[in-house]
PDB file of C-alpha atoms and ligand atoms in Angstrom:
ATOM      1  CA  MET A  98     110.594  99.638  75.824  1.00 78.00           C
ATOM      2  CA  ALA A  99     113.601 100.272  78.129  1.00 85.00           C
ATOM      3  CA  LEU A 100     113.656 103.901  79.309  1.00 89.00           C
ATOM      4  CA  THR A 101     116.728 106.042  79.420  1.00 93.00           C
ATOM      5  CA  ILE A 102     116.772 107.919  82.719  1.00 97.00           C
ATOM      6  CA  PRO A 103     118.035 111.439  81.976  1.00 97.00           C
ATOM      7  CA  THR A 104     119.959 113.889  84.103  1.00 98.00           C
ATOM      8  CA  LEU A 105     118.002 117.118  84.469  1.00 98.00           C
ATOM      9  CA  ARG A 106     119.258 120.318  86.022  1.00 98.00           C
ATOM     10  CA  GLU A 107     118.134 123.681  87.300  1.00 97.00           C
ATOM     11  CA  GLY A 108     120.545 125.845  89.380  1.00 97.00           C
ATOM     12  CA  SER A 109     121.827 123.880  92.373  1.00 98.00           C
ATOM     13  CA  LEU A 110     119.211 121.095  91.732  1.00 98.00           C
ATOM     14  CA  THR A 111     120.088 117.975  89.802  1.00 98.00           C
ATOM     15  CA  LEU A 112     117.747 115.090  89.108  1.00 98.00           C
ATOM     16  CA  ARG A 113     119.834 112.122  88.090  1.00 98.00           C
ATOM     17  CA  PRO A 114     119.332 108.363  87.591  1.00 98.00           C
ATOM     18  CA  ILE A 115     119.506 106.220  90.683  1.00 98.00           C
ATOM     19  CA  ARG A 116     122.466 103.836  90.709  1.00 98.00           C
ATOM     20  CA  ALA A 117     123.287 100.583  92.550  1.00 97.00           C
ATOM     21  CA  ARG A 118     126.181 102.424  94.250  1.00 97.00           C
ATOM     22  CA  ASP A 119     123.758 104.925  95.841  1.00 98.00           C
ATOM     23  CA  ALA A 120     122.615 102.184  98.240  1.00 98.00           C
ATOM     24  CA  ARG A 121     124.848 103.037 101.149  1.00 97.00           C
ATOM     25  CA  ALA A 122     124.245 106.758 101.118  1.00 97.00           C
ATOM     26  CA  LEU A 123     120.492 106.284 100.506  1.00 98.00           C
ATOM     27  CA  GLU A 124     120.298 103.872 103.415  1.00 97.00           C
ATOM     28  CA  ARG A 125     122.016 106.362 105.674  1.00 97.00           C
ATOM     29  CA  GLU A 126     119.532 109.139 104.731  1.00 97.00           C
ATOM     30  CA  LEU A 127     116.539 106.782 105.185  1.00 96.00           C
ATOM     31  CA  ILE A 128     117.775 105.738 108.663  1.00 96.00           C
ATOM     32  CA  ASP A 129     118.652 109.305 109.745  1.00 97.00           C
ATOM     33  CA  ASN A 130     115.203 110.526 108.597  1.00 98.00           C
ATOM     34  CA  ARG A 131     112.993 107.748 109.968  1.00 96.00           C
ATOM     35  CA  SER A 132     110.621 109.928 111.980  1.00 97.00           C
ATOM     36  CA  TRP A 133     110.493 112.567 109.225  1.00 98.00           C
ATOM     37  CA  LEU A 134     109.514 110.038 106.513  1.00 97.00           C
ATOM     38  CA  ARG A 135     107.480 107.361 108.272  1.00 95.00           C
ATOM     39  CA  PRO A 136     104.080 109.115 108.373  1.00 96.00           C
ATOM     40  CA  TRP A 137     104.184 109.429 104.583  1.00 97.00           C
ATOM     41  CA  GLU A 138     105.829 106.133 103.606  1.00 94.00           C
ATOM     42  CA  ALA A 139     104.116 103.354 101.607  1.00 92.00           C
ATOM     43  CA  THR A 140     103.726 100.185 103.693  1.00 92.00           C
ATOM     44  CA  ASN A 141     102.805  96.598 102.917  1.00 90.00           C
ATOM     45  CA  PRO A 142      99.237  95.708 103.821  1.00 91.00           C
ATOM     46  CA  ARG A 143     100.386  92.034 104.253  1.00 88.00           C
ATOM     47  CA  GLY A 144     102.906  92.756 106.904  1.00 79.00           C
ATOM     48  CA  ALA A 145     106.186  94.489 107.674  1.00 73.00           C
ATOM     49  CA  LEU A 146     108.286  95.642 104.712  1.00 66.00           C
ATOM     50  CA  VAL A 147     111.779  94.263 104.517  1.00 72.00           C
ATOM     51  CA  PHE A 148     114.155  97.297 104.600  1.00 79.00           C
ATOM     52  CA  ASP A 149     116.494  96.341 101.741  1.00 91.00           C
ATOM     53  CA  VAL A 150     117.746  99.436  99.845  1.00 96.00           C
ATOM     54  CA  ARG A 151     119.799  97.465  97.408  1.00 96.00           C
ATOM     55  CA  ALA A 152     116.819  95.278  96.406  1.00 95.00           C
ATOM     56  CA  SER A 153     114.644  98.321  96.162  1.00 95.00           C
ATOM     57  CA  ILE A 154     117.106 100.079  93.745  1.00 97.00           C
ATOM     58  CA  ARG A 155     117.325  96.866  91.710  1.00 97.00           C
ATOM     59  CA  SER A 156     113.574  96.765  91.452  1.00 96.00           C
ATOM     60  CA  LEU A 157     113.327 100.372  90.417  1.00 97.00           C
ATOM     61  CA  LEU A 158     115.969  99.937  87.673  1.00 97.00           C
ATOM     62  CA  ASN A 159     114.262  96.775  86.402  1.00 97.00           C
ATOM     63  CA  ASN A 160     111.026  98.663  86.262  1.00 96.00           C
ATOM     64  CA  ALA A 161     112.710 101.356  84.181  1.00 96.00           C
ATOM     65  CA  LYS A 162     114.051  98.670  81.858  1.00 96.00           C
ATOM     66  CA  ASP A 163     110.495  97.446  81.363  1.00 96.00           C
ATOM     67  CA  GLY A 164     109.400 101.059  80.535  1.00 95.00           C
ATOM     68  CA  GLY A 165     107.324 101.398  83.715  1.00 97.00           C
ATOM     69  CA  GLY A 166     109.167 104.070  85.641  1.00 98.00           C
ATOM     70  CA  LEU A 167     111.921 106.735  85.967  1.00 98.00           C
ATOM     71  CA  PRO A 168     113.774 106.499  89.319  1.00 98.00           C
ATOM     72  CA  PHE A 169     115.736 109.648  90.193  1.00 98.00           C
ATOM     73  CA  ILE A 170     117.985 110.789  92.939  1.00 98.00           C
ATOM     74  CA  ILE A 171     117.508 114.426  93.985  1.00 98.00           C
ATOM     75  CA  GLU A 172     120.823 116.224  94.471  1.00 98.00           C
ATOM     76  CA  CYS A 173     121.484 119.648  95.888  1.00 98.00           C
ATOM     77  CA  ASP A 174     124.978 120.986  95.022  1.00 98.00           C
ATOM     78  CA  GLY A 175     126.062 117.398  94.347  1.00 97.00           C
ATOM     79  CA  GLU A 176     124.792 116.058  97.670  1.00 98.00           C
ATOM     80  CA  LEU A 177     122.142 113.351  97.831  1.00 98.00           C
ATOM     81  CA  ALA A 178     119.018 115.103  99.088  1.00 98.00           C
ATOM     82  CA  GLY A 179     116.175 112.726  98.319  1.00 98.00           C
ATOM     83  CA  GLN A 180     114.336 110.670  95.733  1.00 98.00           C
ATOM     84  CA  LEU A 181     111.745 111.244  93.027  1.00 98.00           C
ATOM     85  CA  ASN A 182     110.041 108.357  91.277  1.00 98.00           C
ATOM     86  CA  VAL A 183     107.933 108.517  88.194  1.00 98.00           C
ATOM     87  CA  SER A 184     105.924 105.263  88.354  1.00 98.00           C
ATOM     88  CA  SER A 185     102.978 103.488  86.765  1.00 98.00           C
ATOM     89  CA  ILE A 186     103.942 104.777  83.312  1.00 98.00           C
ATOM     90  CA  THR A 187     101.307 103.670  80.804  1.00 97.00           C
ATOM     91  CA  TYR A 188     101.301 104.361  77.083  1.00 96.00           C
ATOM     92  CA  GLY A 189      98.615 104.363  74.356  1.00 97.00           C
ATOM     93  CA  SER A 190      95.200 105.802  75.135  1.00 97.00           C
ATOM     94  CA  LEU A 191      96.086 106.650  78.750  1.00 97.00           C
ATOM     95  CA  SER A 192      99.737 107.834  78.372  1.00 98.00           C
ATOM     96  CA  SER A 193      99.919 108.623  82.059  1.00 98.00           C
ATOM     97  CA  ALA A 194     102.187 108.350  85.062  1.00 98.00           C
ATOM     98  CA  SER A 195     102.404 109.088  88.780  1.00 98.00           C
ATOM     99  CA  ILE A 196     105.035 110.901  90.868  1.00 98.00           C
ATOM    100  CA  GLY A 197     106.226 110.251  94.414  1.00 98.00           C
ATOM    101  CA  TYR A 198     108.973 112.077  96.302  1.00 98.00           C
ATOM    102  CA  TRP A 199     110.837 112.828  99.513  1.00 98.00           C
ATOM    103  CA  VAL A 200     113.766 114.970 100.645  1.00 98.00           C
ATOM    104  CA  SER A 201     115.772 114.624 103.872  1.00 98.00           C
ATOM    105  CA  GLN A 202     114.713 116.995 106.576  1.00 98.00           C
ATOM    106  CA  ARG A 203     117.872 119.157 106.388  1.00 98.00           C
ATOM    107  CA  PHE A 204     117.034 119.889 102.675  1.00 98.00           C
ATOM    108  CA  ALA A 205     113.368 120.790 103.342  1.00 98.00           C
ATOM    109  CA  GLY A 206     112.067 124.225 102.387  1.00 98.00           C
ATOM    110  CA  ARG A 207     114.546 124.899  99.537  1.00 98.00           C
ATOM    111  CA  GLY A 208     112.173 124.283  96.727  1.00 98.00           C
ATOM    112  CA  LEU A 209     113.992 121.126  95.670  1.00 98.00           C
ATOM    113  CA  THR A 210     110.840 119.061  95.365  1.00 98.00           C
ATOM    114  CA  PRO A 211     108.747 121.422  93.230  1.00 98.00           C
ATOM    115  CA  GLY A 212     111.793 121.956  91.007  1.00 98.00           C
ATOM    116  CA  SER A 213     112.261 118.167  90.683  1.00 98.00           C
ATOM    117  CA  VAL A 214     108.558 117.516  89.964  1.00 98.00           C
ATOM    118  CA  ALA A 215     108.582 120.262  87.283  1.00 98.00           C
ATOM    119  CA  LEU A 216     111.710 118.934  85.586  1.00 98.00           C
ATOM    120  CA  ALA A 217     110.442 115.351  85.649  1.00 98.00           C
ATOM    121  CA  THR A 218     106.919 116.235  84.386  1.00 98.00           C
ATOM    122  CA  ASP A 219     108.274 118.354  81.540  1.00 98.00           C
ATOM    123  CA  HIS A 220     110.580 115.553  80.523  1.00 98.00           C
ATOM    124  CA  CYS A 221     107.733 113.028  80.604  1.00 98.00           C
ATOM    125  CA  PHE A 222     105.426 115.316  78.515  1.00 98.00           C
ATOM    126  CA  ARG A 223     108.121 116.412  76.021  1.00 97.00           C
ATOM    127  CA  GLU A 224     110.372 113.423  75.638  1.00 97.00           C
ATOM    128  CA  LEU A 225     108.199 110.404  76.407  1.00 97.00           C
ATOM    129  CA  GLY A 226     105.036 111.952  74.924  1.00 97.00           C
ATOM    130  CA  LEU A 227     102.984 111.273  78.043  1.00 98.00           C
ATOM    131  CA  HIS A 228      99.684 113.133  78.394  1.00 98.00           C
ATOM    132  CA  ARG A 229      98.922 113.194  82.113  1.00 98.00           C
ATOM    133  CA  MET A 230     100.885 113.275  85.336  1.00 98.00           C
ATOM    134  CA  GLU A 231      99.243 112.508  88.715  1.00 98.00           C
ATOM    135  CA  ILE A 232     100.301 113.154  92.357  1.00 98.00           C
ATOM    136  CA  CYS A 233      98.324 111.810  95.307  1.00 98.00           C
ATOM    137  CA  ILE A 234      98.828 113.245  98.795  1.00 98.00           C
ATOM    138  CA  ARG A 235      97.367 112.579 102.238  1.00 97.00           C
ATOM    139  CA  PRO A 236      95.280 115.556 103.377  1.00 97.00           C
ATOM    140  CA  GLU A 237      97.439 115.745 106.535  1.00 97.00           C
ATOM    141  CA  ASN A 238     100.573 116.351 104.514  1.00 98.00           C
ATOM    142  CA  ARG A 239     100.587 120.154 104.366  1.00 97.00           C
ATOM    143  CA  ALA A 240     104.168 120.394 103.083  1.00 98.00           C
ATOM    144  CA  SER A 241     103.449 118.138 100.187  1.00 98.00           C
ATOM    145  CA  LEU A 242     100.185 119.957  99.416  1.00 98.00           C
ATOM    146  CA  ARG A 243     102.262 123.152  99.070  1.00 98.00           C
ATOM    147  CA  VAL A 244     104.384 121.432  96.359  1.00 98.00           C
ATOM    148  CA  VAL A 245     101.378 120.754  94.072  1.00 98.00           C
ATOM    149  CA  ALA A 246      99.809 124.152  94.941  1.00 97.00           C
ATOM    150  CA  LYS A 247     103.014 125.946  93.854  1.00 97.00           C
ATOM    151  CA  LEU A 248     103.108 124.140  90.506  1.00 98.00           C
ATOM    152  CA  GLY A 249      99.412 124.350  89.892  1.00 97.00           C
ATOM    153  CA  PHE A 250      98.636 120.647  89.698  1.00 98.00           C
ATOM    154  CA  ARG A 251      94.828 120.689  89.369  1.00 97.00           C
ATOM    155  CA  PHE A 252      92.869 119.268  92.301  1.00 97.00           C
ATOM    156  CA  GLU A 253      90.761 116.401  91.065  1.00 97.00           C
ATOM    157  CA  GLY A 254      89.162 114.885  94.236  1.00 96.00           C
ATOM    158  CA  LEU A 255      89.393 112.692  97.276  1.00 96.00           C
ATOM    159  CA  ARG A 256      90.206 109.024  96.921  1.00 96.00           C
ATOM    160  CA  ARG A 257      89.117 106.995  99.900  1.00 96.00           C
ATOM    161  CA  ARG A 258      91.515 104.535 101.498  1.00 95.00           C
ATOM    162  CA  TYR A 259      93.674 104.831  98.384  1.00 95.00           C
ATOM    163  CA  ILE A 260      97.253 103.904  99.422  1.00 95.00           C
ATOM    164  CA  HIS A 261      98.579 101.892 102.325  1.00 95.00           C
ATOM    165  CA  ILE A 262     100.752 104.418 104.206  1.00 95.00           C
ATOM    166  CA  ASP A 263     102.289 104.148 107.643  1.00 93.00           C
ATOM    167  CA  GLY A 264     100.369 100.972 108.430  1.00 92.00           C
ATOM    168  CA  ASP A 265      96.813 101.651 107.208  1.00 94.00           C
ATOM    169  CA  TRP A 266      94.791 102.522 104.166  1.00 95.00           C
ATOM    170  CA  ARG A 267      94.808 106.289 103.874  1.00 96.00           C
ATOM    171  CA  ASP A 268      92.571 108.717 102.063  1.00 96.00           C
ATOM    172  CA  HIS A 269      94.392 110.812  99.504  1.00 97.00           C
ATOM    173  CA  PHE A 270      93.724 114.071  97.591  1.00 97.00           C
ATOM    174  CA  CYS A 271      94.419 113.516  93.892  1.00 98.00           C
ATOM    175  CA  PHE A 272      96.036 116.187  91.680  1.00 98.00           C
ATOM    176  CA  ALA A 273      96.961 116.066  87.989  1.00 98.00           C
ATOM    177  CA  LEU A 274      98.165 118.003  84.972  1.00 98.00           C
ATOM    178  CA  VAL A 275      97.659 117.234  81.313  1.00 98.00           C
ATOM    179  CA  ALA A 276     100.231 118.356  78.719  1.00 97.00           C
ATOM    180  CA  GLU A 277      97.822 120.515  76.782  1.00 95.00           C
ATOM    181  CA  GLU A 278      97.006 122.793  79.659  1.00 94.00           C
ATOM    182  CA  LEU A 279     100.567 124.217  79.930  1.00 93.00           C
ATOM    183  CA  PRO A 280     102.279 124.330  76.532  1.00 93.00           C
ATOM    184  CA  GLN A 281     105.042 126.493  78.079  1.00 96.00           C
ATOM    185  CA  GLY A 282     105.852 123.632  80.538  1.00 98.00           C
ATOM    186  CA  VAL A 283     105.588 123.178  84.280  1.00 98.00           C
ATOM    187  CA  LEU A 284     108.941 124.698  85.165  1.00 98.00           C
ATOM    188  CA  HIS A 285     108.508 127.747  82.974  1.00 98.00           C
ATOM    189  CA  ARG A 286     104.890 128.427  84.218  1.00 97.00           C
ATOM    190  CA  TRP A 287     106.031 128.235  87.790  1.00 98.00           C
ATOM    191  CA  ARG A 288     109.205 130.260  87.472  1.00 97.00           C
ATOM    192  CA  ASN A 289     107.367 132.932  85.541  1.00 97.00           C
ATOM    193  CA  GLY A 290     104.632 133.264  88.144  1.00 97.00           C
ATOM    194  CA  GLN A 291     101.939 132.096  85.682  1.00 96.00           C
ATOM    195  CA  VAL A 292     100.292 129.469  87.855  1.00 96.00           C
ATOM    196  CA  PRO A 293      96.518 130.378  88.098  1.00 93.00           C
ATOM    197  CA  PRO A 294      95.762 131.081  91.795  1.00 91.00           C
ATOM    198  CA  GLY A 295      93.743 128.403  93.622  1.00 92.00           C
ATOM    199  CA  LEU A 296      94.257 125.745  90.927  1.00 91.00           C
ATOM    200  CA  GLY A 297      96.105 123.355  93.239  1.00 92.00           C
ATOM    201  CA  GLU A 298      93.909 123.975  96.343  1.00 93.00           C
ATOM    202  CA  PRO A 299      91.333 121.395  97.385  1.00 96.00           C
ATOM    203  CA  ASP A 300      87.889 123.033  97.689  1.00 93.00           C
ATOM    204  CA  ALA A 301      85.942 123.420 100.972  1.00 94.00           C
ATOM    205  CA  ALA A 302      83.766 120.350 100.174  1.00 94.00           C
ATOM    206  CA  ALA A 303      86.863 118.194  99.750  1.00 94.00           C
ATOM    207  CA  TRP A 304      88.308 119.402 103.050  1.00 96.00           C
ATOM    208  CA  ALA A 305      84.944 118.728 104.750  1.00 95.00           C
ATOM    209  CA  ALA A 306      84.878 115.230 103.275  1.00 94.00           C
ATOM    210  CA  ALA A 307      88.452 114.591 104.348  1.00 93.00           C
ATOM    211  CA  GLU A 308      87.589 115.574 107.867  1.00 92.00           C
ATOM    212  CA  THR A 309      84.687 113.079 108.148  1.00 88.00           C
ATOM    213  CA  PRO A 310      85.475 109.455 108.671  1.00 75.00           C
ATOM    214  CA  GLY A 311      85.662 107.593 105.341  1.00 69.00           C
ATOM    215  CA  LEU A 312      84.320 104.258 104.305  1.00 68.00           C
ATOM    216  CA  SER A 313      83.402 101.754 106.920  1.00 55.00           C
ATOM    217  CA  GLY A 314      86.401 100.064 108.336  1.00 48.00           C
ATOM    218  CA  ASP A 315      88.469 103.255 108.151  1.00 45.00           C
ATOM    219  CA  SER A 316      90.185 103.303 111.481  1.00 45.00           C
ATOM    220  CA  THR A 317      92.098 106.508 110.759  1.00 46.00           C
ATOM    221  CA  GLY A 318      89.393 109.007 111.592  1.00 45.00           C
ATOM    222  CA  HIS A 319      91.205 111.833 109.788  1.00 46.00           C
ATOM    223  CA  THR A 320      91.517 115.198 111.471  1.00 43.00           C
ATOM    224  CA  VAL A 321      92.796 118.071 109.381  1.00 41.00           C
ATOM    225  CA  PRO A 322      95.067 120.420 111.299  1.00 38.00           C
TER     226      PRO A 322
HETATM  227  C1  COA B  13     106.841 117.161 101.178  1.00 59.79           C
HETATM  228  C2  COA B  13     108.282 117.446 100.853  1.00 59.79           C
HETATM  229  C3  COA B  13     108.699 116.421  99.789  1.00 59.79           C
HETATM  230  C4  COA B  13     108.408 118.872 100.362  1.00 59.79           C
HETATM  231  O1  COA B  13     109.678 119.061  99.854  1.00 59.79           O
HETATM  232  P1  COA B  13     110.483 120.435  99.815  1.00 59.79           P
HETATM  233  O2  COA B  13     111.651 120.288  98.897  1.00 59.79           O
HETATM  234  O3  COA B  13     110.772 120.860 101.232  1.00 59.79           O
HETATM  235  O4  COA B  13     109.414 121.431  99.180  1.00 59.79           O
HETATM  236  P2  COA B  13     109.348 123.054  99.391  1.00 59.79           P
HETATM  237  O5  COA B  13     110.726 123.565  99.579  1.00 59.79           O
HETATM  238  O6  COA B  13     108.524 123.542  98.284  1.00 59.79           O
HETATM  239  O7  COA B  13     108.502 123.251 100.719  1.00 59.79           O
HETATM  240  C5  COA B  13     107.158 122.851 100.795  1.00 59.79           C
HETATM  241  C6  COA B  13     106.557 123.242 102.130  1.00 59.79           C
HETATM  242  O8  COA B  13     107.216 122.574 103.154  1.00 59.79           O
HETATM  243  C7  COA B  13     107.125 123.398 104.349  1.00 59.79           C
HETATM  244  N1  COA B  13     108.428 123.492 104.904  1.00 59.79           N
HETATM  245  C8  COA B  13     109.447 124.378 104.605  1.00 59.79           C
HETATM  246  N2  COA B  13     110.576 124.172 105.361  1.00 59.79           N
HETATM  247  C9  COA B  13     110.254 123.144 106.209  1.00 59.79           C
HETATM  248  C10 COA B  13     110.989 122.462 107.197  1.00 59.79           C
HETATM  249  N3  COA B  13     112.256 122.773 107.493  1.00 59.79           N
HETATM  250  N4  COA B  13     110.369 121.451 107.849  1.00 59.79           N
HETATM  251  C11 COA B  13     109.118 121.075 107.519  1.00 59.79           C
HETATM  252  N5  COA B  13     108.398 121.683 106.559  1.00 59.79           N
HETATM  253  C12 COA B  13     108.919 122.699 105.935  1.00 59.79           C
HETATM  254  C13 COA B  13     106.550 124.669 104.002  1.00 59.79           C
HETATM  255  O9  COA B  13     105.151 124.631 104.299  1.00 59.79           O
HETATM  256  C14 COA B  13     106.778 124.742 102.495  1.00 59.79           C
HETATM  257  O10 COA B  13     105.796 125.542 101.821  1.00 59.79           O
HETATM  258  P3  COA B  13     106.166 127.099 101.569  1.00 59.79           P
HETATM  259  O11 COA B  13     107.393 127.125 100.676  1.00 59.79           O
HETATM  260  O12 COA B  13     104.940 127.662 100.927  1.00 59.79           O
HETATM  261  O13 COA B  13     106.484 127.699 102.940  1.00 59.79           O
HETATM  262  C15 COA B  13     109.160 117.231 102.129  1.00 59.79           C
HETATM  263  O14 COA B  13     108.662 117.995 103.171  1.00 59.79           O
HETATM  264  C16 COA B  13     109.317 115.780 102.498  1.00 59.79           C
HETATM  265  O15 COA B  13     110.137 115.028 101.995  1.00 59.79           O
HETATM  266  N6  COA B  13     108.505 115.340 103.525  1.00 59.79           N
HETATM  267  C17 COA B  13     108.541 113.972 104.010  1.00 59.79           C
HETATM  268  C18 COA B  13     108.175 112.926 102.932  1.00 59.79           C
HETATM  269  C19 COA B  13     106.913 113.265 102.226  1.00 59.79           C
HETATM  270  O16 COA B  13     106.014 113.888 102.748  1.00 59.79           O
HETATM  271  N7  COA B  13     106.778 112.923 100.945  1.00 59.79           N
HETATM  272  C20 COA B  13     105.673 113.218 100.115  1.00 59.79           C
HETATM  273  C21 COA B  13     104.617 112.210 100.237  1.00 59.79           C
HETATM  274  S1  COA B  13     103.214 112.691  99.191  1.00 59.79           S
END
């Protein structure tokens, strides 16, 4: 089932479909923000990734054609600010998906990412009929942990050596929402101050686990700032 990628708006924030002609502007942002993005970027366990923005856009759009994802550009007042990808869309008895995101450093702290996650999740629940949305974050990524805490994504647990990021397998905290727990929608619940306190916060046991070295072979030896 080919997916139509919608354009979603709230105030100065626009979430719109990625296009082949975004390649040049996107490449510029990715190059200008190398040190900002690198610690959190997915890498290839088999070797260096080829940095080919055009190919990556093609692959995202093909995935959308196959019904597997929704690739968005995040815009602030019409300017390209970052990306949000809904990926791993499954239907049927799972009806689930994951979200990943980034914004350029100069757009950080304006609430663009929580707004984008809320818009995309509400779209997936309401228009695609998905049931569950998941976001996984390295324990070290305090800024990203604030995004799920603001929106009240429920903390589910620690996944050891879950995603290959910045050159190694990294532990991740997993957060999720299911559609039934917020009939009013993610954006509405957040904007109306109705997110239950503490819902998106990992518990003390999870932090303690994240601070201890993980499975054997984990060379990262996480420390939590
Ligand atoms: C994580 C990230 C997407 C958050 O996006 P955002 O649009 O800035 O989100 P918010 O505006 O809600 O800010 C979230 C937190 O970032 C931190 N922050 C704010 N301004 C910041 C700045 N200029 N520089 C660094 N961090 C900042 C604050 O802790 C903020 O939480 P607060 O609002 O409670 O103070 C963004 O920091 C980013 O792109 N980082 C690099 C890539 C990345 O980490 N991707 C996510 C991988 S899971």
